Amino acid sequence: GRWPWEHGAHFTDADDALRVGGDLQIGPLDPSLPTLAERFSEAGYRSILLSANPSIGPGSGMERGFDVAEKMADDAALVQRAGEVLAGDAPVLLVANLFSAHAPLVYQPTEWNADHRAIFDDPQSAPPWLAPFLIPGAVRLFARPTPESLPGVLQINRGDRTLPPEGWALLRDLYDGEVAAADHHLGALLVTVQAQRARPAYIAVTADHGELLGEGGLVDHGRLLTPELIDVPLVLTGPGLPAGASVSAPVAMH
């Protein structure tokens, strides 16, 4: 791992930036730095990247070293594709970037957010604070209430726009629903791995960031280094690893 200013693959407006969707551009990964996929390939592994994240995958510059690198429409498509590419006896490195728990906040029906369904079934019933950010089946805080205004995320974080308590509750319920969806797809992916691979697998589950959902009156991620954003889990399992062991001391990913 390296700091962003060392590896170069961060958001930028530089002339050599790679466009990864919409108006997002990232710098190219420093070609002198070895990648995990290259190391595994050198060791005889078939390296596969399946990504539902539009910023990662073919054209992002971070697919270097993978034998297969594909962008998926969503997490369900990723799980299905994993079942196809994992077949065979050769050792495999699979990097799967699930993307269910991310903006925009998609309504995923759960027992705790059922009361919110009426808003998405009848957008005309949305309260005034929510109406500018309501899109079919989701809440998109990056929307601009008017063409000349700042995106909602920036307005909220600057203090120009205040959400009512029920607004924060809605955002948290929607995000929890997305986390539940991601957990469902992860479970399906693990079942697929176990079905396709004869040998027990080493599995690592982690995240690239958390999410602000009202802490300090803030939303989103990527602009601050608060505990809610940088304290992410790392779960490891596999042959020889102690079951149930827990390490509470934080470690850095760089």
PDB file of C-alpha atoms in Angstrom:
ATOM      1  CA  GLY A   1       0.000   0.000   0.000  1.00  0.00           C
ATOM      2  CA  ARG A   2       1.064   3.560  -0.732  1.00  0.00           C
ATOM      3  CA  TRP A   3      -0.267   7.029  -0.050  1.00  0.00           C
ATOM      4  CA  PRO A   4      -2.401   8.498  -2.880  1.00  0.00           C
ATOM      5  CA  TRP A   5       0.247  11.084  -3.722  1.00  0.00           C
ATOM      6  CA  GLU A   6       2.722   8.211  -4.114  1.00  0.00           C
ATOM      7  CA  HIS A   7       0.702   5.814  -6.271  1.00  0.00           C
ATOM      8  CA  GLY A   8      -1.061   8.516  -8.333  1.00  0.00           C
ATOM      9  CA  ALA A   9      -4.454   6.780  -8.704  1.00  0.00           C
ATOM     10  CA  HIS A  10      -6.594   9.524  -7.158  1.00  0.00           C
ATOM     11  CA  PHE A  11      -9.148  12.016  -8.450  1.00  0.00           C
ATOM     12  CA  THR A  12      -7.444  14.677 -10.528  1.00  0.00           C
ATOM     13  CA  ASP A  13      -7.901  17.089 -13.427  1.00  0.00           C
ATOM     14  CA  ALA A  14      -4.444  16.357 -14.837  1.00  0.00           C
ATOM     15  CA  ASP A  15      -4.069  16.010 -18.600  1.00  0.00           C
ATOM     16  CA  ASP A  16      -3.176  12.315 -18.341  1.00  0.00           C
ATOM     17  CA  ALA A  17      -6.193  11.486 -16.145  1.00  0.00           C
ATOM     18  CA  LEU A  18      -8.426   8.553 -17.016  1.00  0.00           C
ATOM     19  CA  ARG A  19     -12.184   9.148 -17.225  1.00  0.00           C
ATOM     20  CA  VAL A  20     -13.986   6.488 -15.176  1.00  0.00           C
ATOM     21  CA  GLY A  21     -17.585   7.608 -15.494  1.00  0.00           C
ATOM     22  CA  GLY A  22     -19.533  10.856 -15.529  1.00  0.00           C
ATOM     23  CA  ASP A  23     -17.194  13.702 -14.677  1.00  0.00           C
ATOM     24  CA  LEU A  24     -14.908  11.540 -12.507  1.00  0.00           C
ATOM     25  CA  GLN A  25     -11.257  11.345 -13.520  1.00  0.00           C
ATOM     26  CA  ILE A  26      -8.403   9.526 -11.810  1.00  0.00           C
ATOM     27  CA  GLY A  27      -4.687   9.666 -12.377  1.00  0.00           C
ATOM     28  CA  PRO A  28      -2.875   6.612 -13.751  1.00  0.00           C
ATOM     29  CA  LEU A  29      -1.350   4.189 -11.289  1.00  0.00           C
ATOM     30  CA  ASP A  30       2.414   4.639 -11.103  1.00  0.00           C
ATOM     31  CA  PRO A  31       3.711   1.984 -13.555  1.00  0.00           C
ATOM     32  CA  SER A  32       6.796   1.384 -11.413  1.00  0.00           C
ATOM     33  CA  LEU A  33       4.692   0.064  -8.512  1.00  0.00           C
ATOM     34  CA  PRO A  34       3.926  -3.664  -8.480  1.00  0.00           C
ATOM     35  CA  THR A  35       0.284  -4.688  -7.972  1.00  0.00           C
ATOM     36  CA  LEU A  36      -1.139  -7.523  -5.907  1.00  0.00           C
ATOM     37  CA  ALA A  37      -2.524  -9.105  -9.081  1.00  0.00           C
ATOM     38  CA  GLU A  38       0.927  -9.089 -10.679  1.00  0.00           C
ATOM     39  CA  ARG A  39       2.446 -10.791  -7.637  1.00  0.00           C
ATOM     40  CA  PHE A  40      -0.224 -13.500  -7.649  1.00  0.00           C
ATOM     41  CA  SER A  41       0.121 -14.007 -11.408  1.00  0.00           C
ATOM     42  CA  GLU A  42       3.877 -14.442 -11.004  1.00  0.00           C
ATOM     43  CA  ALA A  43       3.133 -17.142  -8.421  1.00  0.00           C
ATOM     44  CA  GLY A  44       0.998 -19.093 -10.907  1.00  0.00           C
ATOM     45  CA  TYR A  45      -2.455 -17.807  -9.968  1.00  0.00           C
ATOM     46  CA  ARG A  46      -5.175 -16.816 -12.400  1.00  0.00           C
ATOM     47  CA  SER A  47      -6.093 -13.289 -11.314  1.00  0.00           C
ATOM     48  CA  ILE A  48      -9.676 -12.049 -11.748  1.00  0.00           C
ATOM     49  CA  LEU A  49     -11.200  -8.637 -11.011  1.00  0.00           C
ATOM     50  CA  LEU A  50     -14.985  -8.263 -10.990  1.00  0.00           C
ATOM     51  CA  SER A  51     -16.152  -4.788 -10.034  1.00  0.00           C
ATOM     52  CA  ALA A  52     -19.584  -3.245  -9.625  1.00  0.00           C
ATOM     53  CA  ASN A  53     -17.757  -0.012  -8.758  1.00  0.00           C
ATOM     54  CA  PRO A  54     -17.689   2.162 -11.905  1.00  0.00           C
ATOM     55  CA  SER A  55     -14.368   3.705 -10.808  1.00  0.00           C
ATOM     56  CA  ILE A  56     -12.570   0.342 -10.739  1.00  0.00           C
ATOM     57  CA  GLY A  57     -12.073  -2.053 -13.626  1.00  0.00           C
ATOM     58  CA  PRO A  58     -11.135  -1.852 -17.305  1.00  0.00           C
ATOM     59  CA  GLY A  59      -9.981   1.648 -18.186  1.00  0.00           C
ATOM     60  CA  SER A  60      -9.247   2.629 -14.583  1.00  0.00           C
ATOM     61  CA  GLY A  61      -5.559   1.760 -14.786  1.00  0.00           C
ATOM     62  CA  MET A  62      -5.928  -0.456 -11.721  1.00  0.00           C
ATOM     63  CA  GLU A  63      -6.630  -3.612 -13.680  1.00  0.00           C
ATOM     64  CA  ARG A  64      -2.919  -4.118 -14.355  1.00  0.00           C
ATOM     65  CA  GLY A  65      -1.862  -7.703 -13.658  1.00  0.00           C
ATOM     66  CA  PHE A  66      -5.330  -9.245 -13.847  1.00  0.00           C
ATOM     67  CA  ASP A  67      -5.949 -11.953 -16.422  1.00  0.00           C
ATOM     68  CA  VAL A  68      -9.654 -11.038 -16.348  1.00  0.00           C
ATOM     69  CA  ALA A  69     -10.963  -7.569 -15.442  1.00  0.00           C
ATOM     70  CA  GLU A  70     -14.652  -6.768 -15.941  1.00  0.00           C
ATOM     71  CA  LYS A  71     -17.118  -4.120 -14.799  1.00  0.00           C
ATOM     72  CA  MET A  72     -20.450  -5.461 -13.583  1.00  0.00           C
ATOM     73  CA  ALA A  73     -23.858  -3.775 -13.784  1.00  0.00           C
ATOM     74  CA  ASP A  74     -24.539  -4.514 -10.119  1.00  0.00           C
ATOM     75  CA  ASP A  75     -23.670  -6.919  -7.310  1.00  0.00           C
ATOM     76  CA  ALA A  76     -26.149  -9.565  -8.463  1.00  0.00           C
ATOM     77  CA  ALA A  77     -24.481  -9.657 -11.887  1.00  0.00           C
ATOM     78  CA  LEU A  78     -21.088  -9.858 -10.174  1.00  0.00           C
ATOM     79  CA  VAL A  79     -22.082 -12.944  -8.190  1.00  0.00           C
ATOM     80  CA  GLN A  80     -23.464 -14.625 -11.297  1.00  0.00           C
ATOM     81  CA  ARG A  81     -20.309 -13.863 -13.281  1.00  0.00           C
ATOM     82  CA  ALA A  82     -18.128 -15.180 -10.457  1.00  0.00           C
ATOM     83  CA  GLY A  83     -19.736 -18.581 -10.857  1.00  0.00           C
ATOM     84  CA  GLU A  84     -18.664 -18.592 -14.488  1.00  0.00           C
ATOM     85  CA  VAL A  85     -15.057 -17.422 -14.151  1.00  0.00           C
ATOM     86  CA  LEU A  86     -14.118 -19.452 -11.060  1.00  0.00           C
ATOM     87  CA  ALA A  87     -14.545 -22.827 -12.733  1.00  0.00           C
ATOM     88  CA  GLY A  88     -11.371 -24.879 -13.071  1.00  0.00           C
ATOM     89  CA  ASP A  89      -8.613 -26.320 -10.923  1.00  0.00           C
ATOM     90  CA  ALA A  90      -5.907 -23.646 -11.271  1.00  0.00           C
ATOM     91  CA  PRO A  91      -5.314 -21.476  -8.185  1.00  0.00           C
ATOM     92  CA  VAL A  92      -7.298 -18.249  -8.408  1.00  0.00           C
ATOM     93  CA  LEU A  93      -7.112 -14.750  -6.948  1.00  0.00           C
ATOM     94  CA  LEU A  94     -10.597 -13.193  -7.101  1.00  0.00           C
ATOM     95  CA  VAL A  95     -11.023  -9.516  -6.242  1.00  0.00           C
ATOM     96  CA  ALA A  96     -14.743  -8.720  -6.046  1.00  0.00           C
ATOM     97  CA  ASN A  97     -15.760  -5.074  -5.530  1.00  0.00           C
ATOM     98  CA  LEU A  98     -19.355  -5.088  -4.262  1.00  0.00           C
ATOM     99  CA  PHE A  99     -21.121  -1.739  -4.535  1.00  0.00           C
ATOM    100  CA  SER A 100     -24.585  -2.076  -3.002  1.00  0.00           C
ATOM    101  CA  ALA A 101     -23.776   0.111   0.028  1.00  0.00           C
ATOM    102  CA  HIS A 102     -23.080   3.364  -1.764  1.00  0.00           C
ATOM    103  CA  ALA A 103     -24.676   6.537  -3.064  1.00  0.00           C
ATOM    104  CA  PRO A 104     -27.245   7.030  -4.399  1.00  0.00           C
ATOM    105  CA  LEU A 105     -29.149   5.518  -1.470  1.00  0.00           C
ATOM    106  CA  VAL A 106     -31.365   2.916  -3.110  1.00  0.00           C
ATOM    107  CA  TYR A 107     -34.521   1.797  -1.342  1.00  0.00           C
ATOM    108  CA  GLN A 108     -33.968  -1.845  -0.370  1.00  0.00           C
ATOM    109  CA  PRO A 109     -37.156  -3.162   1.301  1.00  0.00           C
ATOM    110  CA  THR A 110     -36.442  -4.276   4.876  1.00  0.00           C
ATOM    111  CA  GLU A 111     -38.497  -4.625   8.029  1.00  0.00           C
ATOM    112  CA  TRP A 112     -37.065  -1.381   9.425  1.00  0.00           C
ATOM    113  CA  ASN A 113     -37.594   0.886   6.446  1.00  0.00           C
ATOM    114  CA  ALA A 114     -41.028  -0.286   5.285  1.00  0.00           C
ATOM    115  CA  ASP A 115     -42.565   3.000   6.481  1.00  0.00           C
ATOM    116  CA  HIS A 116     -40.528   4.853   3.840  1.00  0.00           C
ATOM    117  CA  ARG A 117     -41.902   2.864   0.915  1.00  0.00           C
ATOM    118  CA  ALA A 118     -44.777   5.297   0.361  1.00  0.00           C
ATOM    119  CA  ILE A 119     -42.309   8.045  -0.584  1.00  0.00           C
ATOM    120  CA  PHE A 120     -40.883   5.962  -3.427  1.00  0.00           C
ATOM    121  CA  ASP A 121     -44.275   4.629  -4.538  1.00  0.00           C
ATOM    122  CA  ASP A 122     -45.649   8.180  -4.648  1.00  0.00           C
ATOM    123  CA  PRO A 123     -42.842  10.755  -5.092  1.00  0.00           C
ATOM    124  CA  GLN A 124     -45.429  13.550  -4.940  1.00  0.00           C
ATOM    125  CA  SER A 125     -45.787  12.762  -1.222  1.00  0.00           C
ATOM    126  CA  ALA A 126     -42.107  13.514  -0.535  1.00  0.00           C
ATOM    127  CA  PRO A 127     -41.488  16.285   2.020  1.00  0.00           C
ATOM    128  CA  PRO A 128     -39.996  19.543   0.681  1.00  0.00           C
ATOM    129  CA  TRP A 129     -36.456  18.825   1.938  1.00  0.00           C
ATOM    130  CA  LEU A 130     -36.367  15.510   0.091  1.00  0.00           C
ATOM    131  CA  ALA A 131     -38.112  16.380  -3.178  1.00  0.00           C
ATOM    132  CA  PRO A 132     -35.027  17.840  -4.961  1.00  0.00           C
ATOM    133  CA  PHE A 133     -33.031  14.661  -4.284  1.00  0.00           C
ATOM    134  CA  LEU A 134     -35.613  11.980  -5.005  1.00  0.00           C
ATOM    135  CA  ILE A 135     -34.950   9.844  -8.077  1.00  0.00           C
ATOM    136  CA  PRO A 136     -36.789   6.626  -9.044  1.00  0.00           C
ATOM    137  CA  GLY A 137     -36.289   4.211  -6.166  1.00  0.00           C
ATOM    138  CA  ALA A 138     -33.485   6.146  -4.491  1.00  0.00           C
ATOM    139  CA  VAL A 139     -32.233   9.330  -2.851  1.00  0.00           C
ATOM    140  CA  ARG A 140     -29.392  11.114  -4.648  1.00  0.00           C
ATOM    141  CA  LEU A 141     -27.898  13.830  -2.464  1.00  0.00           C
ATOM    142  CA  PHE A 142     -25.454  14.768  -5.223  1.00  0.00           C
ATOM    143  CA  ALA A 143     -28.347  16.224  -7.216  1.00  0.00           C
ATOM    144  CA  ARG A 144     -28.494  20.005  -7.704  1.00  0.00           C
ATOM    145  CA  PRO A 145     -31.830  21.446  -6.528  1.00  0.00           C
ATOM    146  CA  THR A 146     -31.444  24.110  -9.239  1.00  0.00           C
ATOM    147  CA  PRO A 147     -29.033  24.116 -12.196  1.00  0.00           C
ATOM    148  CA  GLU A 148     -26.943  26.922 -10.718  1.00  0.00           C
ATOM    149  CA  SER A 149     -26.828  25.597  -7.147  1.00  0.00           C
ATOM    150  CA  LEU A 150     -24.250  23.394  -5.477  1.00  0.00           C
ATOM    151  CA  PRO A 151     -24.967  19.663  -5.156  1.00  0.00           C
ATOM    152  CA  GLY A 152     -27.000  18.827  -2.067  1.00  0.00           C
ATOM    153  CA  VAL A 153     -24.048  17.081  -0.423  1.00  0.00           C
ATOM    154  CA  LEU A 154     -21.956  20.249  -0.528  1.00  0.00           C
ATOM    155  CA  GLN A 155     -24.849  22.407   0.645  1.00  0.00           C
ATOM    156  CA  ILE A 156     -25.390  20.161   3.670  1.00  0.00           C
ATOM    157  CA  ASN A 157     -21.708  19.945   4.545  1.00  0.00           C
ATOM    158  CA  ARG A 158     -21.270  23.717   4.226  1.00  0.00           C
ATOM    159  CA  GLY A 159     -24.232  24.320   6.507  1.00  0.00           C
ATOM    160  CA  ASP A 160     -26.286  25.990   3.768  1.00  0.00           C
ATOM    161  CA  ARG A 161     -28.960  23.285   3.946  1.00  0.00           C
ATOM    162  CA  THR A 162     -30.212  21.624   7.141  1.00  0.00           C
ATOM    163  CA  LEU A 163     -31.982  18.281   7.263  1.00  0.00           C
ATOM    164  CA  PRO A 164     -34.774  17.659   9.787  1.00  0.00           C
ATOM    165  CA  PRO A 165     -34.402  14.766  12.263  1.00  0.00           C
ATOM    166  CA  GLU A 166     -36.668  12.588  10.151  1.00  0.00           C
ATOM    167  CA  GLY A 167     -34.390  13.285   7.198  1.00  0.00           C
ATOM    168  CA  TRP A 168     -31.354  11.879   8.955  1.00  0.00           C
ATOM    169  CA  ALA A 169     -33.432   8.888  10.066  1.00  0.00           C
ATOM    170  CA  LEU A 170     -34.459   8.211   6.473  1.00  0.00           C
ATOM    171  CA  LEU A 171     -30.858   8.337   5.209  1.00  0.00           C
ATOM    172  CA  ARG A 172     -29.685   5.940   7.927  1.00  0.00           C
ATOM    173  CA  ASP A 173     -32.529   3.509   7.253  1.00  0.00           C
ATOM    174  CA  LEU A 174     -31.782   3.532   3.529  1.00  0.00           C
ATOM    175  CA  TYR A 175     -28.070   2.982   4.101  1.00  0.00           C
ATOM    176  CA  ASP A 176     -28.758   0.130   6.531  1.00  0.00           C
ATOM    177  CA  GLY A 177     -30.909  -1.421   3.819  1.00  0.00           C
ATOM    178  CA  GLU A 178     -28.042  -1.136   1.360  1.00  0.00           C
ATOM    179  CA  VAL A 179     -25.674  -2.780   3.854  1.00  0.00           C
ATOM    180  CA  ALA A 180     -28.166  -5.633   4.209  1.00  0.00           C
ATOM    181  CA  ALA A 181     -28.219  -5.981   0.411  1.00  0.00           C
ATOM    182  CA  ALA A 182     -24.412  -6.039   0.277  1.00  0.00           C
ATOM    183  CA  ASP A 183     -24.382  -8.695   3.001  1.00  0.00           C
ATOM    184  CA  HIS A 184     -26.836 -10.788   0.973  1.00  0.00           C
ATOM    185  CA  HIS A 185     -24.678 -10.579  -2.145  1.00  0.00           C
ATOM    186  CA  LEU A 186     -21.522 -11.348  -0.163  1.00  0.00           C
ATOM    187  CA  GLY A 187     -23.188 -14.454   1.233  1.00  0.00           C
ATOM    188  CA  ALA A 188     -24.172 -15.557  -2.255  1.00  0.00           C
ATOM    189  CA  LEU A 189     -20.617 -14.928  -3.473  1.00  0.00           C
ATOM    190  CA  LEU A 190     -19.135 -17.062  -0.693  1.00  0.00           C
ATOM    191  CA  VAL A 191     -21.535 -19.880  -1.532  1.00  0.00           C
ATOM    192  CA  THR A 192     -20.426 -19.602  -5.177  1.00  0.00           C
ATOM    193  CA  VAL A 193     -16.750 -19.741  -4.194  1.00  0.00           C
ATOM    194  CA  GLN A 194     -17.315 -22.838  -2.071  1.00  0.00           C
ATOM    195  CA  ALA A 195     -19.264 -24.529  -4.860  1.00  0.00           C
ATOM    196  CA  GLN A 196     -16.677 -23.812  -7.557  1.00  0.00           C
ATOM    197  CA  ARG A 197     -13.422 -24.427  -5.695  1.00  0.00           C
ATOM    198  CA  ALA A 198     -12.459 -27.848  -4.403  1.00  0.00           C
ATOM    199  CA  ARG A 199      -9.873 -26.534  -1.956  1.00  0.00           C
ATOM    200  CA  PRO A 200     -10.708 -24.300   1.034  1.00  0.00           C
ATOM    201  CA  ALA A 201     -10.252 -20.636   0.195  1.00  0.00           C
ATOM    202  CA  TYR A 202      -8.558 -17.805   2.016  1.00  0.00           C
ATOM    203  CA  ILE A 203     -11.078 -14.987   2.189  1.00  0.00           C
ATOM    204  CA  ALA A 204     -10.543 -11.345   3.124  1.00  0.00           C
ATOM    205  CA  VAL A 205     -13.482  -8.956   3.499  1.00  0.00           C
ATOM    206  CA  THR A 206     -12.879  -5.245   3.981  1.00  0.00           C
ATOM    207  CA  ALA A 207     -14.126  -1.840   2.829  1.00  0.00           C
ATOM    208  CA  ASP A 208     -12.519   1.235   1.328  1.00  0.00           C
ATOM    209  CA  HIS A 209     -14.406   3.683   3.560  1.00  0.00           C
ATOM    210  CA  GLY A 210     -17.370   4.272   5.838  1.00  0.00           C
ATOM    211  CA  GLU A 211     -20.143   6.829   5.438  1.00  0.00           C
ATOM    212  CA  LEU A 212     -21.249   9.975   7.254  1.00  0.00           C
ATOM    213  CA  LEU A 213     -24.995   9.958   7.884  1.00  0.00           C
ATOM    214  CA  GLY A 214     -25.532  12.972  10.090  1.00  0.00           C
ATOM    215  CA  GLU A 215     -22.525  12.827  12.408  1.00  0.00           C
ATOM    216  CA  GLY A 216     -21.620  16.461  12.932  1.00  0.00           C
ATOM    217  CA  GLY A 217     -24.342  17.401  10.470  1.00  0.00           C
ATOM    218  CA  LEU A 218     -22.322  15.889   7.615  1.00  0.00           C
ATOM    219  CA  VAL A 219     -22.966  13.395   4.830  1.00  0.00           C
ATOM    220  CA  ASP A 220     -21.002  11.427   2.243  1.00  0.00           C
ATOM    221  CA  HIS A 221     -17.291  10.531   2.339  1.00  0.00           C
ATOM    222  CA  GLY A 222     -14.005  11.441   0.699  1.00  0.00           C
ATOM    223  CA  ARG A 223     -13.460  14.883   2.188  1.00  0.00           C
ATOM    224  CA  LEU A 224     -12.705  14.139   5.848  1.00  0.00           C
ATOM    225  CA  LEU A 225     -10.786  11.614   7.949  1.00  0.00           C
ATOM    226  CA  THR A 226     -13.260  10.960  10.758  1.00  0.00           C
ATOM    227  CA  PRO A 227     -13.530   7.621  12.619  1.00  0.00           C
ATOM    228  CA  GLU A 228     -16.857   6.948  10.889  1.00  0.00           C
ATOM    229  CA  LEU A 229     -15.054   7.066   7.538  1.00  0.00           C
ATOM    230  CA  ILE A 230     -11.687   5.446   8.168  1.00  0.00           C
ATOM    231  CA  ASP A 231     -12.449   2.777  10.793  1.00  0.00           C
ATOM    232  CA  VAL A 232     -13.399  -0.102   8.504  1.00  0.00           C
ATOM    233  CA  PRO A 233     -13.430  -3.836   9.260  1.00  0.00           C
ATOM    234  CA  LEU A 234     -10.990  -6.467   8.027  1.00  0.00           C
ATOM    235  CA  VAL A 235     -12.236 -10.042   8.318  1.00  0.00           C
ATOM    236  CA  LEU A 236      -9.963 -12.962   7.437  1.00  0.00           C
ATOM    237  CA  THR A 237     -10.752 -16.655   7.239  1.00  0.00           C
ATOM    238  CA  GLY A 238      -8.993 -19.674   5.815  1.00  0.00           C
ATOM    239  CA  PRO A 239      -6.941 -22.770   6.585  1.00  0.00           C
ATOM    240  CA  GLY A 240      -4.653 -22.264   9.566  1.00  0.00           C
ATOM    241  CA  LEU A 241      -6.199 -18.979  10.683  1.00  0.00           C
ATOM    242  CA  PRO A 242      -7.482 -18.984  14.289  1.00  0.00           C
ATOM    243  CA  ALA A 243     -11.289 -19.005  14.397  1.00  0.00           C
ATOM    244  CA  GLY A 244     -12.900 -16.316  16.511  1.00  0.00           C
ATOM    245  CA  ALA A 245      -9.734 -14.311  17.091  1.00  0.00           C
ATOM    246  CA  SER A 246     -10.278 -10.554  17.311  1.00  0.00           C
ATOM    247  CA  VAL A 247      -7.732  -7.765  17.064  1.00  0.00           C
ATOM    248  CA  SER A 248      -9.043  -4.448  18.321  1.00  0.00           C
ATOM    249  CA  ALA A 249      -5.923  -2.348  17.715  1.00  0.00           C
ATOM    250  CA  PRO A 250      -6.312  -0.236  14.564  1.00  0.00           C
ATOM    251  CA  VAL A 251      -3.881  -0.692  11.692  1.00  0.00           C
ATOM    252  CA  ALA A 252      -3.230   1.469   8.653  1.00  0.00           C
ATOM    253  CA  MET A 253      -3.881   0.312   5.088  1.00  0.00           C
ATOM    254  CA  HIS A 254      -1.088   2.383   3.549  1.00  0.00           C
TER     255      HIS A 254
END
